[in-house]
Amino acid sequence: MSRIVIIGASRGPGYLLYNALKDAGRQVLGMARLPGEAGMLAVDAADPAAVISHIENDDQVIFCTRPELLSGLLKAGLKCRQLIAIGSTRIFTRFPDAKYQALREMETDLGQSDLPVTIIHPTMIYGAPGLNNVERIETVSRYSPWIPLPAGGRSKIQPVHAADVVSAIIACLDEAHDGETYVIAGEAPLEYREFVELTAAASGNPSRVISMPLGLVQALAFFTRYVPFVPSITSEEVQRLMEDKAFSNDKVISELGVTPRSFEVGLNSR
């Protein structure tokens, strides 16, 4: 059984995956700039030579950190038996930003590589250490009974629990999935309004969504960087609230055998 190397093992799905594989008795090496567990290796993925020095040709590598850093590893000559790259459905956005560009470049570089590659694009991930998507809403709800959203928060969102992403990654360790790209989302889409209000209620500080014009919400977001204890929100993040983020899980279910949980169930299993 080959060794599994996780790059970006200190947070998010990488952290859950590292512990799941250890508990299953698999030979696993976790790398992180700031290791979150004893036994992880302190290596910064921004240093391709340092990362590659710890990887052997027969390793299965799972990349769980910033996409531009994977591009750096590929250009530095990464060699392994299998590479699983965790991207993001941001790659499908109508409002391109720096992360979108990095994801596009990562996909291009992977396509030009001769490595056996599987790509997984999750939607917004929650339910693991180091993530702040749901946590930011919980924080705001502690200080405000109202949370403003553009267009009444009617756009769709489909958050996915980190444990379901981990299940998909483990399924992809079967090399039959080399060359495939998978999108994984929560069980079903829900409106941003419902997402926010369910999250706030689960935190014990229920808040209600109020509708505001996009420009006004962006103006309010600008000032979050100056308000103590309130998470900073960018204008670009507000703009992306205007687009639907709904995806099919058919391929993940049929080919990987993973059926993602609903957001309501996920909130109660964090």
Short mmCIF file of C-alpha atoms in Angstrom, two decimals:
data_model
loop_
_atom_site.label_atom_id
_atom_site.label_comp_id
_atom_site.label_asym_id
_atom_site.label_seq_id
_atom_site.Cartn_x
_atom_site.Cartn_y
_atom_site.Cartn_z
CA MET A 1 0.00 0.00 0.00
CA SER A 2 1.56 3.30 -1.07
CA ARG A 3 2.08 6.30 1.18
CA ILE A 4 -0.40 9.17 1.04
CA VAL A 5 0.96 12.71 1.25
CA ILE A 6 -1.39 15.56 2.14
CA ILE A 7 -0.22 19.08 1.34
CA GLY A 8 -2.26 21.52 3.41
CA ALA A 9 -3.07 19.14 6.28
CA SER A 10 -3.52 21.67 9.09
CA ARG A 11 -7.01 22.93 8.26
CA GLY A 12 -10.24 22.23 6.40
CA PRO A 13 -10.73 18.91 4.61
CA GLY A 14 -6.97 18.29 4.63
CA TYR A 15 -7.02 18.16 8.43
CA LEU A 16 -10.01 15.81 8.59
CA LEU A 17 -8.49 13.62 5.87
CA TYR A 18 -5.15 13.37 7.69
CA ASN A 19 -6.84 12.13 10.85
CA ALA A 20 -9.24 9.81 9.01
CA LEU A 21 -6.38 8.10 7.18
CA LYS A 22 -4.32 7.80 10.36
CA ASP A 23 -7.27 6.28 12.20
CA ALA A 24 -7.70 3.80 9.32
CA GLY A 25 -4.08 2.69 9.70
CA ARG A 26 -2.91 4.16 6.39
CA GLN A 27 0.64 5.40 5.92
CA VAL A 28 0.12 9.16 5.69
CA LEU A 29 2.39 12.20 5.73
CA GLY A 30 0.79 15.56 6.44
CA MET A 31 2.52 18.78 5.40
CA ALA A 32 1.56 22.25 6.55
CA ARG A 33 3.20 25.61 7.05
CA LEU A 34 1.91 25.54 10.64
CA PRO A 35 1.23 21.89 11.55
CA GLY A 36 -1.94 21.32 13.52
CA GLU A 37 -1.15 17.83 14.77
CA ALA A 38 1.86 15.99 16.18
CA GLY A 39 3.49 14.05 13.37
CA MET A 40 2.77 16.58 10.66
CA LEU A 41 5.74 18.01 8.80
CA ALA A 42 6.35 21.78 8.91
CA VAL A 43 6.81 22.63 5.24
CA ASP A 44 5.59 25.73 3.43
CA ALA A 45 3.94 24.84 0.10
CA ALA A 46 5.25 28.16 -1.22
CA ASP A 47 8.69 26.48 -1.24
CA PRO A 48 8.34 23.87 -4.03
CA ALA A 49 11.82 22.45 -3.57
CA ALA A 50 11.21 21.78 0.13
CA VAL A 51 7.89 20.05 -0.59
CA ILE A 52 9.24 17.92 -3.43
CA SER A 53 12.21 16.80 -1.31
CA HIS A 54 9.76 14.86 0.90
CA ILE A 55 7.75 13.22 -1.93
CA GLU A 56 8.63 9.88 -3.50
CA ASN A 57 7.64 8.72 -6.97
CA ASP A 58 5.28 6.04 -5.58
CA ASP A 59 3.38 8.43 -3.30
CA GLN A 60 -0.26 9.42 -3.76
CA VAL A 61 -0.38 13.19 -3.26
CA ILE A 62 -3.46 15.15 -2.21
CA PHE A 63 -3.17 18.91 -2.60
CA CYS A 64 -5.51 20.85 -0.29
CA THR A 65 -4.18 24.39 -0.27
CA ARG A 66 -3.98 27.45 -2.55
CA PRO A 67 -4.14 26.58 -6.29
CA GLU A 68 -1.28 28.86 -7.31
CA LEU A 69 1.02 26.84 -5.05
CA LEU A 70 0.21 23.64 -6.93
CA SER A 71 1.15 25.37 -10.17
CA GLY A 72 4.51 26.12 -8.55
CA LEU A 73 5.02 22.48 -7.60
CA LEU A 74 4.19 21.27 -11.10
CA LYS A 75 6.62 23.74 -12.66
CA ALA A 76 9.29 22.61 -10.19
CA GLY A 77 8.94 19.01 -11.42
CA LEU A 78 6.62 17.25 -8.95
CA LYS A 79 6.60 13.48 -9.50
CA CYS A 80 4.20 11.03 -7.85
CA ARG A 81 2.05 7.99 -8.62
CA GLN A 82 -1.26 9.88 -8.31
CA LEU A 83 -2.21 13.50 -7.71
CA ILE A 84 -5.60 14.59 -6.34
CA ALA A 85 -6.06 18.37 -6.52
CA ILE A 86 -8.73 20.15 -4.47
CA GLY A 87 -9.94 23.23 -6.31
CA SER A 88 -13.17 25.20 -5.91
CA THR A 89 -16.38 25.90 -7.77
CA ARG A 90 -15.17 29.50 -7.80
CA ILE A 91 -13.78 28.42 -11.16
CA PHE A 92 -17.35 28.73 -12.53
CA THR A 93 -18.01 32.26 -11.21
CA ARG A 94 -19.38 35.06 -13.40
CA PHE A 95 -17.28 37.52 -11.39
CA PRO A 96 -13.61 36.57 -11.96
CA ASP A 97 -11.07 37.50 -9.29
CA ALA A 98 -7.53 36.49 -8.32
CA LYS A 99 -8.64 33.09 -6.97
CA TYR A 100 -10.55 32.40 -10.19
CA GLN A 101 -7.41 33.17 -12.23
CA ALA A 102 -5.30 30.93 -9.99
CA LEU A 103 -7.78 28.05 -10.41
CA ARG A 104 -7.77 28.47 -14.19
CA GLU A 105 -3.98 28.45 -14.26
CA MET A 106 -3.92 25.37 -12.02
CA GLU A 107 -6.27 23.50 -14.37
CA THR A 108 -4.17 24.51 -17.37
CA ASP A 109 -0.96 23.36 -15.69
CA LEU A 110 -2.58 20.07 -14.63
CA GLY A 111 -3.78 19.51 -18.18
CA GLN A 112 -0.24 19.94 -19.48
CA SER A 113 1.25 17.65 -16.83
CA ASP A 114 1.99 13.98 -17.48
CA LEU A 115 0.94 13.06 -13.92
CA PRO A 116 -2.19 10.95 -13.29
CA VAL A 117 -4.52 13.65 -11.94
CA THR A 118 -8.00 13.82 -10.40
CA ILE A 119 -9.57 17.23 -9.67
CA ILE A 120 -12.28 17.84 -7.08
CA HIS A 121 -14.09 21.21 -7.08
CA PRO A 122 -16.10 21.66 -3.84
CA THR A 123 -18.63 24.40 -3.24
CA MET A 124 -18.34 26.45 -0.02
CA ILE A 125 -16.91 24.05 2.58
CA TYR A 126 -17.89 24.10 6.25
CA GLY A 127 -17.52 21.81 9.24
CA ALA A 128 -13.74 21.60 9.74
CA PRO A 129 -11.08 23.51 11.71
CA GLY A 130 -9.64 26.60 10.00
CA LEU A 131 -12.71 27.40 7.89
CA ASN A 132 -14.71 30.57 8.44
CA ASN A 133 -17.61 30.54 5.98
CA VAL A 134 -20.29 29.55 8.47
CA GLU A 135 -18.38 30.97 11.42
CA ARG A 136 -18.44 34.51 9.98
CA ILE A 137 -22.24 34.46 9.90
CA GLU A 138 -22.32 33.16 13.46
CA THR A 139 -20.05 36.01 14.54
CA VAL A 140 -22.15 38.69 12.85
CA SER A 141 -25.34 37.24 14.36
CA ARG A 142 -23.90 37.73 17.85
CA TYR A 143 -23.74 41.47 17.28
CA SER A 144 -26.69 42.19 14.99
CA PRO A 145 -30.31 40.98 14.78
CA TRP A 146 -30.28 41.83 11.05
CA ILE A 147 -27.95 40.74 8.26
CA PRO A 148 -28.22 42.68 4.97
CA LEU A 149 -28.17 40.82 1.65
CA PRO A 150 -28.65 42.17 -1.88
CA ALA A 151 -31.84 41.22 -3.74
CA GLY A 152 -33.35 39.74 -0.61
CA GLY A 153 -30.84 36.89 -0.53
CA ARG A 154 -32.75 34.96 -3.21
CA SER A 155 -29.68 33.59 -5.02
CA LYS A 156 -28.86 29.91 -4.52
CA ILE A 157 -26.01 28.44 -2.50
CA GLN A 158 -25.12 24.78 -1.88
CA PRO A 159 -22.57 24.44 0.95
CA VAL A 160 -20.83 21.09 1.36
CA HIS A 161 -19.73 19.52 4.63
CA ALA A 162 -15.98 18.92 4.88
CA ALA A 163 -16.55 15.27 5.84
CA ASP A 164 -18.31 14.67 2.51
CA VAL A 165 -15.36 16.23 0.67
CA VAL A 166 -13.07 13.87 2.59
CA SER A 167 -15.21 10.88 1.56
CA ALA A 168 -14.90 11.95 -2.09
CA ILE A 169 -11.12 12.30 -1.78
CA ILE A 170 -10.77 8.84 -0.25
CA ALA A 171 -12.91 7.37 -3.03
CA CYS A 172 -10.59 9.01 -5.58
CA LEU A 173 -7.58 7.20 -4.14
CA ASP A 174 -8.76 4.41 -6.42
CA GLU A 175 -6.66 5.18 -9.47
CA ALA A 176 -9.57 4.32 -11.77
CA HIS A 177 -10.61 7.95 -11.27
CA ASP A 178 -7.44 9.40 -12.79
CA GLY A 179 -8.21 12.01 -15.44
CA GLU A 180 -11.63 12.84 -13.96
CA THR A 181 -12.97 16.11 -12.57
CA TYR A 182 -15.68 16.04 -9.90
CA VAL A 183 -17.86 18.82 -8.50
CA ILE A 184 -19.17 18.14 -5.01
CA ALA A 185 -21.87 20.21 -3.31
CA GLY A 186 -24.35 19.84 -0.47
CA GLU A 187 -27.43 17.69 -0.98
CA ALA A 188 -29.56 20.49 -2.46
CA PRO A 189 -29.34 24.23 -3.09
CA LEU A 190 -31.00 26.71 -0.76
CA GLU A 191 -31.43 30.46 -0.87
CA TYR A 192 -28.76 32.65 0.75
CA ARG A 193 -31.50 33.99 3.00
CA GLU A 194 -32.23 30.49 4.31
CA PHE A 195 -28.52 29.65 4.60
CA VAL A 196 -27.89 32.76 6.73
CA GLU A 197 -30.95 32.37 8.95
CA LEU A 198 -30.38 28.64 9.55
CA THR A 199 -26.75 29.33 10.47
CA ALA A 200 -27.64 32.16 12.82
CA ALA A 201 -30.38 30.12 14.50
CA ALA A 202 -28.05 27.14 14.99
CA SER A 203 -25.59 29.46 16.77
CA GLY A 204 -28.23 30.46 19.30
CA ASN A 205 -28.26 34.06 18.07
CA PRO A 206 -31.01 34.13 15.42
CA SER A 207 -30.81 37.02 12.97
CA ARG A 208 -33.10 37.98 10.13
CA VAL A 209 -32.05 38.86 6.60
CA ILE A 210 -33.00 42.32 5.35
CA SER A 211 -32.89 43.23 1.66
CA MET A 212 -30.66 46.11 0.56
CA PRO A 213 -29.41 47.36 -2.82
CA LEU A 214 -26.11 45.81 -3.94
CA GLY A 215 -24.22 49.11 -3.76
CA LEU A 216 -25.32 49.78 -0.19
CA VAL A 217 -24.32 46.27 0.97
CA GLN A 218 -20.93 46.76 -0.70
CA ALA A 219 -20.52 50.09 1.11
CA LEU A 220 -21.32 48.43 4.44
CA ALA A 221 -18.87 45.61 3.62
CA PHE A 222 -16.09 48.20 3.13
CA PHE A 223 -16.45 49.34 6.74
CA THR A 224 -16.27 45.82 8.20
CA ARG A 225 -12.48 46.04 8.07
CA TYR A 226 -12.62 48.81 10.65
CA VAL A 227 -15.10 47.25 13.08
CA PRO A 228 -13.54 45.16 15.88
CA PHE A 229 -14.79 41.58 16.28
CA VAL A 230 -16.76 41.72 13.00
CA PRO A 231 -15.32 39.58 10.17
CA SER A 232 -14.07 41.51 7.17
CA ILE A 233 -16.13 41.14 3.99
CA THR A 234 -14.91 42.29 0.58
CA SER A 235 -16.89 44.03 -2.14
CA GLU A 236 -16.15 41.09 -4.45
CA GLU A 237 -17.68 38.65 -1.96
CA VAL A 238 -20.83 40.75 -1.84
CA GLN A 239 -21.03 40.78 -5.63
CA ARG A 240 -20.83 36.97 -5.73
CA LEU A 241 -23.93 36.87 -3.52
CA MET A 242 -25.82 37.83 -6.69
CA GLU A 243 -25.06 34.61 -8.58
CA ASP A 244 -26.57 31.16 -8.14
CA LYS A 245 -24.16 28.46 -6.97
CA ALA A 246 -26.18 25.31 -7.55
CA PHE A 247 -24.60 22.10 -8.84
CA SER A 248 -25.50 18.48 -9.55
CA ASN A 249 -23.99 15.69 -7.45
CA ASP A 250 -24.96 12.97 -9.93
CA LYS A 251 -21.38 12.15 -10.94
CA VAL A 252 -20.10 12.10 -7.35
CA ILE A 253 -22.94 9.79 -6.30
CA SER A 254 -22.73 7.41 -9.26
CA GLU A 255 -18.95 7.18 -9.64
CA LEU A 256 -17.62 7.79 -6.13
CA GLY A 257 -20.51 6.42 -4.09
CA VAL A 258 -20.69 9.61 -2.00
CA THR A 259 -24.09 11.16 -1.22
CA PRO A 260 -23.53 14.58 0.39
CA ARG A 261 -25.65 15.53 3.41
CA SER A 262 -28.11 18.42 3.54
CA PHE A 263 -27.04 21.72 5.07
CA GLU A 264 -29.49 21.29 7.95
CA VAL A 265 -27.97 17.90 8.81
CA GLY A 266 -24.45 19.26 8.35
CA LEU A 267 -25.05 22.13 10.76
CA ASN A 268 -25.90 19.61 13.46
CA SER A 269 -22.88 17.39 12.77
CA ARG A 270 -20.08 19.94 12.99
#
